[in-house]
Coordinates of C-alpha atoms and ligand atoms in Angstrom, one line a residue:
M10 CA 20.7 1.2 -5.9
K11 CA 22.6 4.1 -7.5
R12 CA 20.6 6.5 -5.4
L13 CA 21.4 4.5 -2.3
T14 CA 25.1 4.4 -3.1
G15 CA 25.0 8.1 -4.1
S16 CA 23.5 9.2 -0.8
L17 CA 25.7 6.9 1.2
L18 CA 28.7 8.3 -0.6
A19 CA 27.7 11.9 -0.1
R20 CA 27.1 11.2 3.6
L21 CA 30.4 9.4 4.1
V22 CA 32.3 12.0 2.2
L23 CA 30.7 14.8 4.2
G24 CA 31.4 12.9 7.5
Y25 CA 35.1 12.3 6.6
A26 CA 35.5 15.9 5.4
L27 CA 34.0 17.2 8.6
I28 CA 36.3 15.1 10.7
A29 CA 39.3 16.2 8.7
V30 CA 38.3 19.9 8.9
V31 CA 37.6 19.6 12.7
F32 CA 40.9 17.8 13.4
A33 CA 43.0 19.9 11.1
S34 CA 41.4 23.1 12.4
A35 CA 41.9 22.1 16.0
W36 CA 45.5 21.1 15.3
L37 CA 46.2 24.4 13.5
W38 CA 44.5 26.4 16.1
S39 CA 46.4 24.7 18.9
L40 CA 49.7 25.1 17.0
Y41 CA 49.4 28.4 15.2
G42 CA 48.4 30.7 18.1
P43 CA 50.9 29.6 20.6
L44 CA 53.7 29.5 17.9
K45 CA 53.1 33.2 17.0
Q46 CA 52.9 34.1 20.7
A47 CA 56.1 32.2 21.4
A48 CA 57.9 34.1 18.6
L49 CA 56.7 37.4 20.0
N50 CA 57.8 36.5 23.5
Q51 CA 61.1 35.4 22.2
Q52 CA 61.5 38.7 20.3
Q53 CA 60.4 40.6 23.3
R54 CA 63.0 38.8 25.5
N55 CA 65.7 39.4 22.8
L56 CA 64.9 43.1 22.6
T57 CA 64.8 43.3 26.4
A58 CA 68.3 41.8 26.6
V59 CA 69.6 44.1 23.9
A60 CA 68.0 47.1 25.6
Q61 CA 69.5 46.2 29.0
A62 CA 72.9 45.6 27.5
A63 CA 72.7 48.9 25.6
A64 CA 71.7 50.7 28.8
L65 CA 74.8 49.3 30.5
V66 CA 77.0 50.4 27.6
A67 CA 75.3 53.8 27.4
A68 CA 75.9 54.5 31.1
H69 CA 79.6 54.3 30.7
S70 CA 79.9 55.8 27.3
T71 CA 81.3 59.2 26.7
E72 CA 79.9 59.4 23.2
T73 CA 77.0 61.6 22.2
P74 CA 73.6 60.0 22.5
G75 CA 73.4 60.0 18.6
A76 CA 76.7 58.1 18.3
I77 CA 75.7 55.7 21.0
A78 CA 72.5 54.9 19.3
R79 CA 74.0 54.3 15.9
Q80 CA 77.0 52.2 17.2
L81 CA 74.9 50.0 19.4
V82 CA 72.6 48.7 16.7
A83 CA 74.9 49.0 13.8
R84 CA 74.6 46.1 11.2
T85 CA 71.3 44.9 12.8
D86 CA 67.7 45.5 11.8
L87 CA 67.2 46.9 15.3
R88 CA 66.4 50.6 15.9
L89 CA 67.5 52.3 19.1
T90 CA 66.0 55.4 20.4
I91 CA 67.1 57.5 23.4
I92 CA 64.4 59.6 25.0
A93 CA 65.0 62.2 27.6
S94 CA 63.0 62.3 30.8
D95 CA 60.9 65.1 29.4
G96 CA 60.0 63.0 26.3
R97 CA 62.3 64.6 23.9
V98 CA 64.0 62.2 21.6
L99 CA 67.7 62.6 22.2
A100 CA 68.9 60.2 19.5
D101 CA 67.5 57.6 17.1
S102 CA 69.6 55.1 15.2
N103 CA 67.5 55.3 12.1
F104 CA 66.0 58.9 12.1
A105 CA 67.1 62.4 12.9
A106 CA 66.0 63.1 16.5
S107 CA 65.1 66.6 15.8
S108 CA 62.4 65.6 13.3
M109 CA 60.7 63.3 15.8
E110 CA 57.9 64.3 18.0
N111 CA 57.9 64.1 21.8
H112 CA 57.7 60.5 23.1
L113 CA 56.7 61.3 26.7
H114 CA 53.4 59.5 26.4
R115 CA 54.5 56.4 24.7
P116 CA 53.5 53.6 27.1
E117 CA 56.9 51.8 26.9
V118 CA 58.6 55.2 27.5
V119 CA 56.3 56.0 30.4
A120 CA 57.2 52.6 32.1
A121 CA 61.0 53.0 31.5
L122 CA 61.0 56.6 32.9
A123 CA 59.2 55.2 35.9
G124 CA 62.1 52.7 36.3
Q125 CA 60.6 49.6 34.8
T126 CA 60.9 47.8 31.5
G127 CA 58.1 48.9 29.1
V128 CA 56.8 46.9 26.3
A129 CA 54.5 48.0 23.5
R130 CA 53.4 46.9 20.1
R131 CA 52.0 49.3 17.5
V132 CA 52.3 50.8 14.1
S133 CA 55.2 53.2 14.2
R134 CA 54.3 56.7 13.1
T135 CA 57.9 57.1 11.9
E136 CA 58.5 53.6 10.3
K137 CA 54.8 53.2 9.2
Q138 CA 54.9 49.5 10.1
E139 CA 54.0 47.4 13.2
E140 CA 56.9 47.3 15.6
L141 CA 57.7 45.8 19.0
Y142 CA 59.1 48.3 21.4
V143 CA 61.0 47.5 24.6
A144 CA 62.2 50.4 26.7
V145 CA 64.4 50.2 29.8
P146 CA 65.6 53.0 32.2
A147 CA 69.1 54.1 31.4
S148 CA 71.4 57.1 32.0
V149 CA 73.3 59.0 29.3
G150 CA 75.8 61.7 30.2
G151 CA 74.5 61.6 33.8
G152 CA 70.9 62.3 32.7
R153 CA 68.1 59.8 33.2
V154 CA 66.8 58.6 29.9
A155 CA 64.6 55.8 28.5
L156 CA 66.5 53.6 26.1
R157 CA 64.2 52.0 23.7
V158 CA 65.0 49.2 21.3
S159 CA 62.5 48.3 18.6
Q160 CA 62.2 45.9 15.7
P161 CA 59.6 45.5 13.0
L162 CA 57.2 42.5 13.5
A163 CA 57.1 41.9 9.7
Q164 CA 59.4 38.9 10.1
I165 CA 57.1 37.3 12.6
E166 CA 54.1 38.1 10.5
Q167 CA 55.9 36.5 7.5
I168 CA 56.5 33.3 9.5
A169 CA 52.9 33.4 10.8
A170 CA 51.6 33.9 7.2
R171 CA 53.8 31.0 5.9
S172 CA 52.6 28.7 8.7
R173 CA 49.0 29.8 8.0
R174 CA 49.5 28.9 4.3
M175 CA 51.0 25.6 5.2
G176 CA 48.1 24.9 7.6
L177 CA 45.6 25.7 4.9
A178 CA 47.4 23.5 2.4
L179 CA 47.4 20.8 5.0
L180 CA 43.7 21.3 5.6
A181 CA 43.0 21.1 1.8
G182 CA 45.3 18.0 1.6
S183 CA 43.5 16.2 4.4
L184 CA 40.2 17.2 2.9
I185 CA 41.1 15.7 -0.5
L186 CA 42.5 12.6 1.3
A187 CA 39.3 12.3 3.4
V188 CA 37.1 12.5 0.3
G189 CA 39.3 10.0 -1.5
I190 CA 39.2 7.6 1.3
A191 CA 35.5 8.1 1.7
I192 CA 34.9 7.4 -2.0
L193 CA 37.1 4.3 -1.9
T194 CA 35.7 2.8 1.3
T195 CA 32.1 3.6 0.2
R196 CA 32.7 1.9 -3.1
Q197 CA 34.3 -1.1 -1.4
A198 CA 31.6 -1.2 1.3
T199 CA 28.6 -0.8 -1.1
Y200 CA 29.8 -3.1 -3.9
P201 CA 28.4 -6.3 -2.3
I202 CA 25.2 -4.3 -1.4
G203 CA 24.9 -3.3 -5.0
V204 CA 25.4 -6.9 -6.1
L205 CA 22.7 -8.1 -3.7
S206 CA 20.5 -5.2 -4.7
R207 CA 20.7 -6.2 -8.4
T208 CA 19.9 -9.8 -7.4
A209 CA 16.8 -8.6 -5.5
E210 CA 15.8 -6.4 -8.5
K211 CA 16.0 -9.5 -10.8
M212 CA 13.9 -11.4 -8.4
A213 CA 11.4 -8.6 -8.3
D214 CA 11.3 -8.7 -12.2
G215 CA 10.3 -12.4 -11.9
D216 CA 13.6 -14.1 -12.5
L217 CA 13.7 -16.6 -9.8
S218 CA 16.6 -18.6 -11.3
V219 CA 19.1 -16.0 -10.1
V220 CA 22.0 -17.2 -8.0
V221 CA 22.6 -15.1 -4.9
P222 CA 26.4 -14.2 -5.0
T223 CA 29.0 -14.8 -2.3
V224 CA 29.5 -11.7 -0.2
P225 CA 31.7 -10.7 2.7
T226 CA 30.9 -12.3 6.1
D227 CA 29.0 -9.3 7.5
L228 CA 26.5 -9.4 4.6
E229 CA 26.1 -13.1 4.6
G230 CA 22.9 -12.9 6.7
L231 CA 21.3 -10.6 4.1
A232 CA 22.5 -12.9 1.2
D233 CA 21.1 -16.0 3.1
A234 CA 17.8 -14.2 3.7
L235 CA 17.6 -13.2 0.0
A236 CA 18.3 -16.8 -1.1
A237 CA 15.6 -18.1 1.4
L238 CA 13.2 -15.5 0.0
R239 CA 13.9 -16.6 -3.5
N240 CA 13.4 -20.3 -2.6
Q241 CA 10.2 -19.5 -0.8
M242 CA 8.9 -17.4 -3.7
R243 CA 9.9 -20.2 -6.1
A244 CA 8.1 -22.8 -4.0
R245 CA 5.0 -20.6 -3.6
I246 CA 4.9 -19.9 -7.3
E247 CA 5.3 -23.5 -8.2
A248 CA 2.6 -24.5 -5.8
L249 CA 0.3 -21.8 -7.2
E250 CA 1.1 -22.9 -10.8
S251 CA 0.4 -26.5 -10.0
E252 CA -2.8 -25.5 -8.2
K253 CA -3.8 -23.5 -11.2
V254 CA -3.1 -26.4 -13.6
T255 CA -5.1 -28.7 -11.3
L256 CA -8.0 -26.3 -11.2
R257 CA -7.8 -25.8 -15.0
T258 CA -7.6 -29.6 -15.6
T259 CA -10.5 -30.1 -13.2
L260 CA -12.6 -27.4 -14.9
D261 CA -11.8 -28.7 -18.4
G262 CA -12.5 -32.2 -17.2
L263 CA -16.1 -31.3 -16.3
G264 CA -18.7 -32.3 -18.8
E265 CA -20.7 -29.1 -18.1
A266 CA -19.8 -25.8 -19.5
V267 CA -18.6 -23.5 -16.7
L268 CA -18.2 -19.7 -17.0
L269 CA -16.9 -17.4 -14.4
L270 CA -18.4 -13.9 -14.7
E271 CA -17.0 -10.8 -13.1
G272 CA -19.8 -8.2 -13.4
A273 CA -21.1 -8.7 -16.9
D274 CA -17.7 -9.9 -18.3
I275 CA -16.6 -13.5 -18.8
R276 CA -13.3 -14.0 -17.0
L277 CA -13.0 -17.7 -17.5
A278 CA -14.5 -20.5 -19.6
N279 CA -13.7 -24.2 -19.6
A280 CA -13.2 -26.6 -22.5
A281 CA -16.8 -27.9 -22.3
A282 CA -18.0 -24.3 -22.8
S283 CA -16.1 -24.0 -26.0
R284 CA -17.4 -27.4 -27.1
L285 CA -21.0 -26.5 -26.3
F286 CA -20.9 -23.0 -27.8
R287 CA -18.3 -23.7 -30.4
T288 CA -15.8 -21.1 -29.2
P289 CA -12.1 -21.6 -29.0
V290 CA -10.8 -22.2 -25.4
G291 CA -9.8 -18.8 -23.9
G292 CA -11.6 -17.0 -26.7
W293 CA -14.0 -15.6 -24.2
R294 CA -11.6 -14.4 -21.7
N295 CA -12.6 -10.8 -20.7
T296 CA -15.4 -10.7 -23.2
P297 CA -18.6 -9.0 -22.2
L298 CA -21.4 -11.6 -21.8
S299 CA -23.5 -9.8 -24.4
A300 CA -20.7 -10.2 -27.0
A301 CA -20.2 -13.9 -26.4
G302 CA -22.9 -14.9 -28.9
L303 CA -24.7 -17.2 -26.4
P304 CA -28.2 -18.4 -27.4
G305 CA -30.6 -15.5 -26.6
G306 CA -32.7 -17.2 -23.9
L307 CA -29.6 -18.4 -22.1
E308 CA -27.9 -15.0 -22.1
A309 CA -31.1 -13.4 -20.9
A310 CA -31.5 -15.9 -18.0
I311 CA -27.9 -15.5 -16.9
D312 CA -28.2 -11.8 -17.1
A313 CA -31.4 -11.8 -15.0
H314 CA -30.0 -13.9 -12.2
R315 CA -26.3 -13.0 -12.0
M316 CA -26.9 -10.2 -9.5
G317 CA -29.3 -12.3 -7.4
Q318 CA -28.7 -13.5 -3.9
E319 CA -29.7 -17.1 -4.4
T320 CA -28.5 -19.9 -6.8
Y321 CA -30.8 -20.1 -9.8
A322 CA -31.3 -23.5 -11.5
S323 CA -33.6 -24.1 -14.4
T324 CA -34.0 -26.2 -17.5
L325 CA -34.5 -23.9 -20.5
P326 CA -37.1 -24.6 -23.2
P327 CA -35.5 -26.2 -26.3
D328 CA -33.6 -23.7 -28.5
P329 CA -34.3 -23.4 -32.3
T330 CA -31.9 -26.4 -32.9
G331 CA -33.8 -28.5 -30.5
R332 CA -31.1 -28.4 -27.8
V333 CA -32.3 -28.5 -24.2
L334 CA -29.9 -26.7 -21.8
R335 CA -29.9 -26.9 -18.0
L336 CA -28.6 -23.7 -16.4
L337 CA -27.3 -23.0 -13.0
V338 CA -26.3 -19.4 -11.9
A339 CA -24.6 -19.1 -8.6
P340 CA -23.7 -15.6 -7.6
L341 CA -20.5 -15.8 -5.5
G342 CA -21.5 -12.4 -4.1
R343 CA -20.6 -11.2 -0.6
G344 CA -17.3 -11.9 0.9
A345 CA -14.2 -12.8 -1.1
A346 CA -15.5 -12.2 -4.7
P347 CA -18.2 -9.6 -4.9
G348 CA -19.8 -9.3 -8.3
R349 CA -18.6 -12.7 -9.4
T350 CA -20.9 -15.4 -10.7
I351 CA -20.4 -19.0 -11.5
V352 CA -22.5 -20.2 -14.5
S353 CA -22.8 -23.8 -15.4
V354 CA -24.6 -25.0 -18.5
A355 CA -25.3 -28.6 -19.3
D356 CA -26.6 -30.0 -22.5
V357 CA -29.5 -32.3 -21.3
T358 CA -31.0 -32.9 -24.7
E359 CA -30.4 -36.6 -24.5
L360 CA -31.5 -36.8 -20.9
A361 CA -34.7 -34.9 -21.8
R362 CA -35.3 -37.3 -24.8
L363 CA -34.7 -40.4 -22.7
D364 CA -37.1 -39.0 -20.1
S365 CA -39.8 -38.5 -22.6
V366 CA -39.1 -42.0 -24.1
R367 CA -39.4 -43.4 -20.6
R368 CA -42.6 -41.6 -20.0
D369 CA -44.0 -42.8 -23.3
F370 CA -42.9 -46.3 -22.6
V371 CA -44.6 -46.4 -19.2
A372 CA -47.8 -45.0 -20.7
N373 CA -47.6 -47.6 -23.6
A374 CA -46.8 -50.5 -21.3
S375 CA -49.7 -49.6 -18.9
H376 CA -52.0 -49.3 -21.9
E377 CA -50.8 -52.7 -23.3
L378 CA -51.3 -54.3 -19.9
K379 CA -54.6 -52.7 -19.3
T380 CA -56.2 -54.1 -22.5
P381 CA -55.8 -57.9 -21.8
A382 CA -56.5 -57.4 -18.1
A383 CA -59.8 -55.7 -18.8
G384 CA -60.5 -58.3 -21.5
I385 CA -59.9 -61.1 -19.0
R386 CA -62.2 -59.5 -16.5
L387 CA -64.9 -59.0 -19.0
L388 CA -64.6 -62.6 -20.4
A389 CA -64.6 -64.0 -16.8
Q390 CA -67.9 -62.1 -16.1
S391 CA -69.4 -63.4 -19.4
A392 CA -68.2 -67.0 -18.6
E393 CA -69.8 -66.7 -15.2
I394 CA -73.1 -65.5 -16.7
A395 CA -73.0 -68.3 -19.4
A396 CA -72.3 -70.9 -16.7
S397 CA -75.1 -69.7 -14.4
D398 CA -77.4 -69.8 -17.5
G399 CA -76.3 -73.4 -17.9
D400 CA -74.7 -72.7 -21.3
V401 CA -71.5 -74.7 -20.7
K402 CA -70.4 -74.6 -24.3
Q403 CA -70.4 -70.8 -24.3
A404 CA -68.8 -70.7 -21.0
L405 CA -66.0 -72.9 -22.4
V406 CA -65.5 -70.6 -25.3
F407 CA -65.1 -67.7 -22.9
A408 CA -62.7 -69.7 -20.8
G409 CA -60.6 -70.4 -24.0
Q410 CA -60.6 -66.7 -24.7
I411 CA -59.5 -65.9 -21.2
E412 CA -56.6 -68.3 -21.6
A413 CA -55.6 -66.6 -24.8
E414 CA -55.7 -63.1 -23.2
A415 CA -53.8 -64.5 -20.2
A416 CA -51.2 -65.9 -22.5
R417 CA -50.8 -62.6 -24.2
L418 CA -50.5 -60.9 -20.8
Q419 CA -47.8 -63.4 -19.9
R420 CA -45.9 -62.8 -23.1
L421 CA -46.1 -59.1 -22.5
V422 CA -44.9 -59.4 -18.9
G423 CA -42.1 -61.7 -20.2
D424 CA -41.0 -59.2 -22.8
L425 CA -41.1 -56.4 -20.2
L426 CA -38.9 -58.5 -17.9
D427 CA -36.5 -59.3 -20.8
L428 CA -36.4 -55.6 -21.6
S429 CA -35.5 -54.6 -18.1
R430 CA -32.9 -57.4 -18.0
L431 CA -31.4 -56.0 -21.2
E432 CA -31.1 -52.6 -19.6
A433 CA -28.7 -53.9 -17.0
V434 CA -25.0 -53.9 -17.6
P435 CA -24.0 -56.9 -19.8
A436 CA -21.6 -59.5 -18.3
P437 CA -18.1 -58.9 -19.6
D438 CA -16.2 -61.6 -21.6
A439 CA -19.4 -63.5 -22.4
V440 CA -19.0 -66.0 -25.2
T441 CA -21.9 -67.9 -26.9
D442 CA -21.8 -70.9 -29.1
V443 CA -24.0 -69.8 -32.1
R444 CA -24.7 -73.3 -33.4
Q445 CA -26.1 -74.4 -30.1
V446 CA -28.2 -71.4 -29.4
V447 CA -29.7 -71.5 -33.0
E448 CA -30.5 -75.2 -32.6
N449 CA -32.2 -74.6 -29.2
A450 CA -34.3 -71.8 -30.7
V451 CA -35.4 -73.9 -33.7
V452 CA -36.3 -76.8 -31.4
S453 CA -38.6 -74.6 -29.3
H454 CA -40.3 -73.1 -32.3
R455 CA -40.7 -76.2 -34.4
S456 CA -44.1 -77.2 -33.1
A457 CA -45.5 -73.7 -33.6
A458 CA -44.2 -73.8 -37.2
A459 CA -45.6 -77.2 -37.7
R460 CA -49.1 -76.0 -36.6
K461 CA -49.0 -73.5 -39.4
G462 CA -47.6 -76.0 -41.8
L463 CA -44.3 -74.0 -42.2
E464 CA -41.0 -75.6 -42.9
V465 CA -38.1 -74.5 -40.6
V466 CA -34.7 -74.8 -42.3
T467 CA -31.3 -74.2 -40.6
D468 CA -28.3 -73.6 -42.9
F469 CA -24.8 -73.9 -41.4
S470 CA -23.2 -74.7 -44.7
A471 CA -21.2 -71.4 -44.7
V472 CA -19.5 -72.4 -41.4
Q473 CA -19.2 -76.1 -42.1
G474 CA -16.8 -77.8 -39.7
R475 CA -15.9 -74.6 -37.9
D476 CA -16.6 -73.3 -34.4
V477 CA -18.8 -70.3 -34.4
Y478 CA -18.7 -68.2 -31.2
V479 CA -19.9 -64.6 -30.7
A480 CA -18.8 -62.2 -27.9
A481 CA -22.3 -61.8 -26.5
D482 CA -24.4 -63.1 -23.6
R483 CA -26.1 -66.5 -24.4
T484 CA -29.5 -65.4 -23.0
D485 CA -29.3 -62.2 -25.0
V486 CA -28.7 -64.1 -28.2
A487 CA -31.5 -66.5 -27.3
I488 CA -33.9 -63.7 -26.7
A489 CA -33.1 -62.1 -30.0
L490 CA -33.4 -65.3 -32.0
D491 CA -36.7 -66.3 -30.2
N492 CA -38.2 -63.0 -31.1
L493 CA -37.1 -63.1 -34.7
L494 CA -38.4 -66.7 -35.1
D495 CA -41.7 -65.8 -33.3
N496 CA -42.3 -63.0 -35.8
A497 CA -41.3 -65.1 -38.8
I498 CA -43.7 -67.9 -37.8
N499 CA -46.4 -65.5 -36.7
Y500 CA -46.5 -63.3 -39.8
T501 CA -45.9 -66.1 -42.3
N502 CA -48.9 -68.1 -43.4
A503 CA -47.3 -70.4 -45.9
G504 CA -43.8 -71.3 -47.0
S505 CA -40.8 -71.6 -44.8
V506 CA -38.6 -70.0 -42.2
R507 CA -34.8 -70.2 -42.9
I508 CA -32.0 -69.6 -40.4
A509 CA -28.5 -69.2 -41.8
V510 CA -25.2 -68.6 -40.1
E511 CA -22.3 -67.0 -41.8
A512 CA -18.8 -66.1 -40.6
L513 CA -17.5 -62.8 -41.9
D514 CA -14.2 -61.2 -40.9
A515 CA -14.8 -60.0 -37.4
R516 CA -18.5 -60.8 -37.1
I517 CA -21.0 -63.6 -37.3
A518 CA -24.2 -63.0 -39.3
I519 CA -27.3 -64.9 -38.2
S520 CA -30.2 -64.3 -40.6
V521 CA -33.8 -65.3 -40.2
T522 CA -35.7 -65.3 -43.6
D523 CA -39.4 -65.9 -44.0
T524 CA -41.8 -66.0 -46.9
G525 CA -44.3 -63.8 -45.1
P526 CA -46.0 -60.6 -46.2
G527 CA -42.9 -58.5 -46.0
I528 CA -42.7 -55.0 -44.5
H529 CA -43.3 -51.8 -46.5
P530 CA -40.2 -49.6 -46.6
E531 CA -42.0 -46.7 -44.8
H532 CA -42.4 -48.9 -41.7
Q533 CA -38.9 -50.5 -41.8
P534 CA -37.1 -47.8 -39.9
R535 CA -39.7 -47.9 -37.1
V536 CA -40.4 -51.6 -36.5
F537 CA -37.5 -51.6 -33.9
E538 CA -39.3 -49.1 -31.7
R539 CA -41.1 -50.3 -28.6
F540 CA -44.8 -51.0 -29.2
Y541 CA -44.6 -50.1 -32.8
R542 CA -46.8 -52.3 -35.0
V543 CA -47.3 -52.1 -38.7
D544 CA -50.9 -53.0 -38.6
K545 CA -52.2 -52.3 -35.1
G546 CA -55.4 -54.4 -35.1
R547 CA -54.0 -57.4 -37.1
D548 CA -50.6 -57.6 -35.3
R549 CA -52.1 -57.4 -31.8
G550 CA -54.6 -60.0 -32.9
A551 CA -51.6 -62.1 -34.0
G552 CA -50.5 -62.1 -30.4
G553 CA -47.6 -59.7 -30.8
T554 CA -46.5 -57.5 -27.9
G555 CA -44.9 -54.8 -30.0
L556 CA -41.7 -55.3 -28.0
G557 CA -40.0 -58.2 -29.9
L558 CA -37.8 -56.2 -32.3
A559 CA -37.1 -53.6 -29.6
L560 CA -35.6 -56.5 -27.6
V561 CA -33.6 -57.6 -30.6
R562 CA -32.2 -54.1 -31.1
H563 CA -31.3 -53.9 -27.4
V564 CA -29.4 -57.2 -27.7
V565 CA -27.2 -56.1 -30.6
D566 CA -26.6 -52.7 -29.0
R567 CA -25.4 -54.3 -25.8
S568 CA -23.0 -56.6 -27.6
G569 CA -21.7 -53.9 -30.0
G570 CA -23.3 -55.5 -33.0
S571 CA -26.1 -54.4 -35.4
V572 CA -29.4 -55.7 -36.9
T573 CA -30.4 -55.1 -40.5
L574 CA -33.7 -55.7 -42.3
D575 CA -34.2 -56.6 -45.9
S576 CA -37.8 -56.8 -47.0
S577 CA -40.3 -55.7 -49.5
P578 CA -44.1 -56.2 -49.4
G579 CA -45.2 -59.6 -50.7
E580 CA -41.6 -61.0 -50.8
G581 CA -40.9 -61.9 -47.3
S582 CA -38.5 -60.4 -44.8
R583 CA -34.9 -61.1 -43.8
F584 CA -33.6 -59.9 -40.4
T585 CA -29.9 -60.3 -39.9
L586 CA -28.1 -60.2 -36.5
N587 CA -24.5 -59.1 -36.9
L588 CA -22.6 -60.0 -33.7
P589 CA -18.9 -59.6 -32.9
R590 CA -17.0 -62.8 -33.3
A591 CA -15.3 -64.2 -30.2
L592 CA -11.7 -65.2 -30.9
Ligands
ADP616 P1 -44.8 -57.7 -32.3 O1 -44.7 -58.3 -31.0 O2 -46.0 -57.0 -32.6 O3 -44.4 -58.7 -33.4 P2 -42.3 -56.7 -33.0 O4 -41.5 -55.5 -32.3 O5 -41.7 -58.0 -32.9 O6 -43.7 -56.6 -32.3 O7 -42.5 -56.3 -34.5 C1 -43.0 -55.0 -34.8 C2 -43.8 -55.0 -36.0 O8 -43.0 -55.3 -37.1 C3 -44.8 -56.1 -36.0 O9 -46.0 -55.6 -35.3 C4 -45.1 -56.4 -37.4 O10 -46.0 -55.5 -38.0 C5 -43.7 -56.2 -38.0 N1 -43.0 -57.4 -38.3 C6 -42.1 -58.0 -37.4 N2 -41.6 -59.1 -38.0 C7 -42.1 -59.3 -39.1 C8 -42.1 -60.3 -40.2 N3 -41.2 -61.3 -40.0 N4 -42.9 -60.2 -41.2 C9 -43.7 -59.1 -41.4 N5 -43.8 -58.1 -40.4 C10 -43.1 -58.2 -39.3

């Protein structure tokens, strides 16, 4: 702004000064020249008048030419010279005529002797100064002479010099005035521009809260444009900021780690990246990929594919900690962002585990189904042979075995169906009356227990006279209880099976205790796995599907409860369902 004002000031001052000089010079020139000329003309006319008057006096005078000359110009600054027709100086009011040279060739004298008025202007050889000469024809003592009157021009020169000095002073004065006015008007004119300019500078520095000042009318357009620009910039920046926040929030909301690479440098990393690789958010900004400390295999895979043309997707082999990562490298390449790459890394360890569990389950289930199916086929063929041999008794034995295998198959299919049912989303707000579901389960198992001579005891003493409801699906609880009672009766050869219900603060505990063989501690953590059996041959023979306790665990997981096992070999087992109490 200073530079702008400075140059404007200089230009305005120069302009004003030029105008002042031109006008003052023109004025001086138009005044000074004619003035001097008028003075000269006037002097010339005066001298002519004096000369003519003197010629008249001299013609009638009887005095000597010397006396005439002296008397005529006495007490004036005029000089009077009488020159004979041969150029001789007859008399001079100021000098001795005898000492003066012949004046025959002086132009004014030449004209006067020729009968005209002669005028000349030159430096006098006698007076040694510039003089104005006027000579007229005259007669002295009957002889024709030239009567010349002269006067020094010093006076006119003095007047001219004075007026020149005054003119110059005037010029200087107008110059100073012009400069002063220029400075003042420039200051006044540029002040609002300066204010607007400072406002614009503040905006350029990022301060968009500035208030555009009120300025004179002719600058209002500029001020309005500046205010509009500021508002637009503010709106744009706000929009950009909010877009940035939205983008950041979206990125941070992603479950997958996302990195934006520029060349081999990390420009951006989201919150999931810092969680996955344990780095503070933003800690990777502008860090070379090689310095980020990513697992070796991951870094190598990113590096190998970041300059590629195609998107690369791959699930990497488990790292030393057993983590399985799925990597996606998408070069943004060509166009808007050359050399930029989007990398997304997802921790798929759990997915990979579930996948392998599912594969194992399908293999196990197929195997479990295959065995009774093959058995049934074999037994049916044997029964057929026995029947055709007429051995009805043997055929009946095979038929009984077929029925047992079919029952096992049915149980297995039933358990598989239960399992798939339990994998569906549970019904919300389900409430189950524990007393009722326990009594139903006992009723349906009583005959099986009686066949083995086992006593089934239910114990509601701890919840006497109180309603006992759990926040779980009725069928779920029935499945869990059926499986626990099945196992208790199946694996117990003598004694009893006892079901007790207790109400604890926020949960209901339903325990099934038997007097069976118990479970060795080494098997206890695994009995809830699918198809896990403690003694494969014996337990399968006992009719178990290997899915019972897996179903129990599913039930408690779904309802937010838990299942515990207390057992030691030879001392029976106690399974306890802990289910959330319904209020
Ligand atoms: P299964 O259908 O074979 O009983 P489960 O999943 O119900 O399968 O049980 C897994 C294994 O745990 C059984 O094979 C058995 O060895 C053991 N088990 C379960 N309940 C009892 C129990 N009450 N007493 C002793 N062992 C049991």
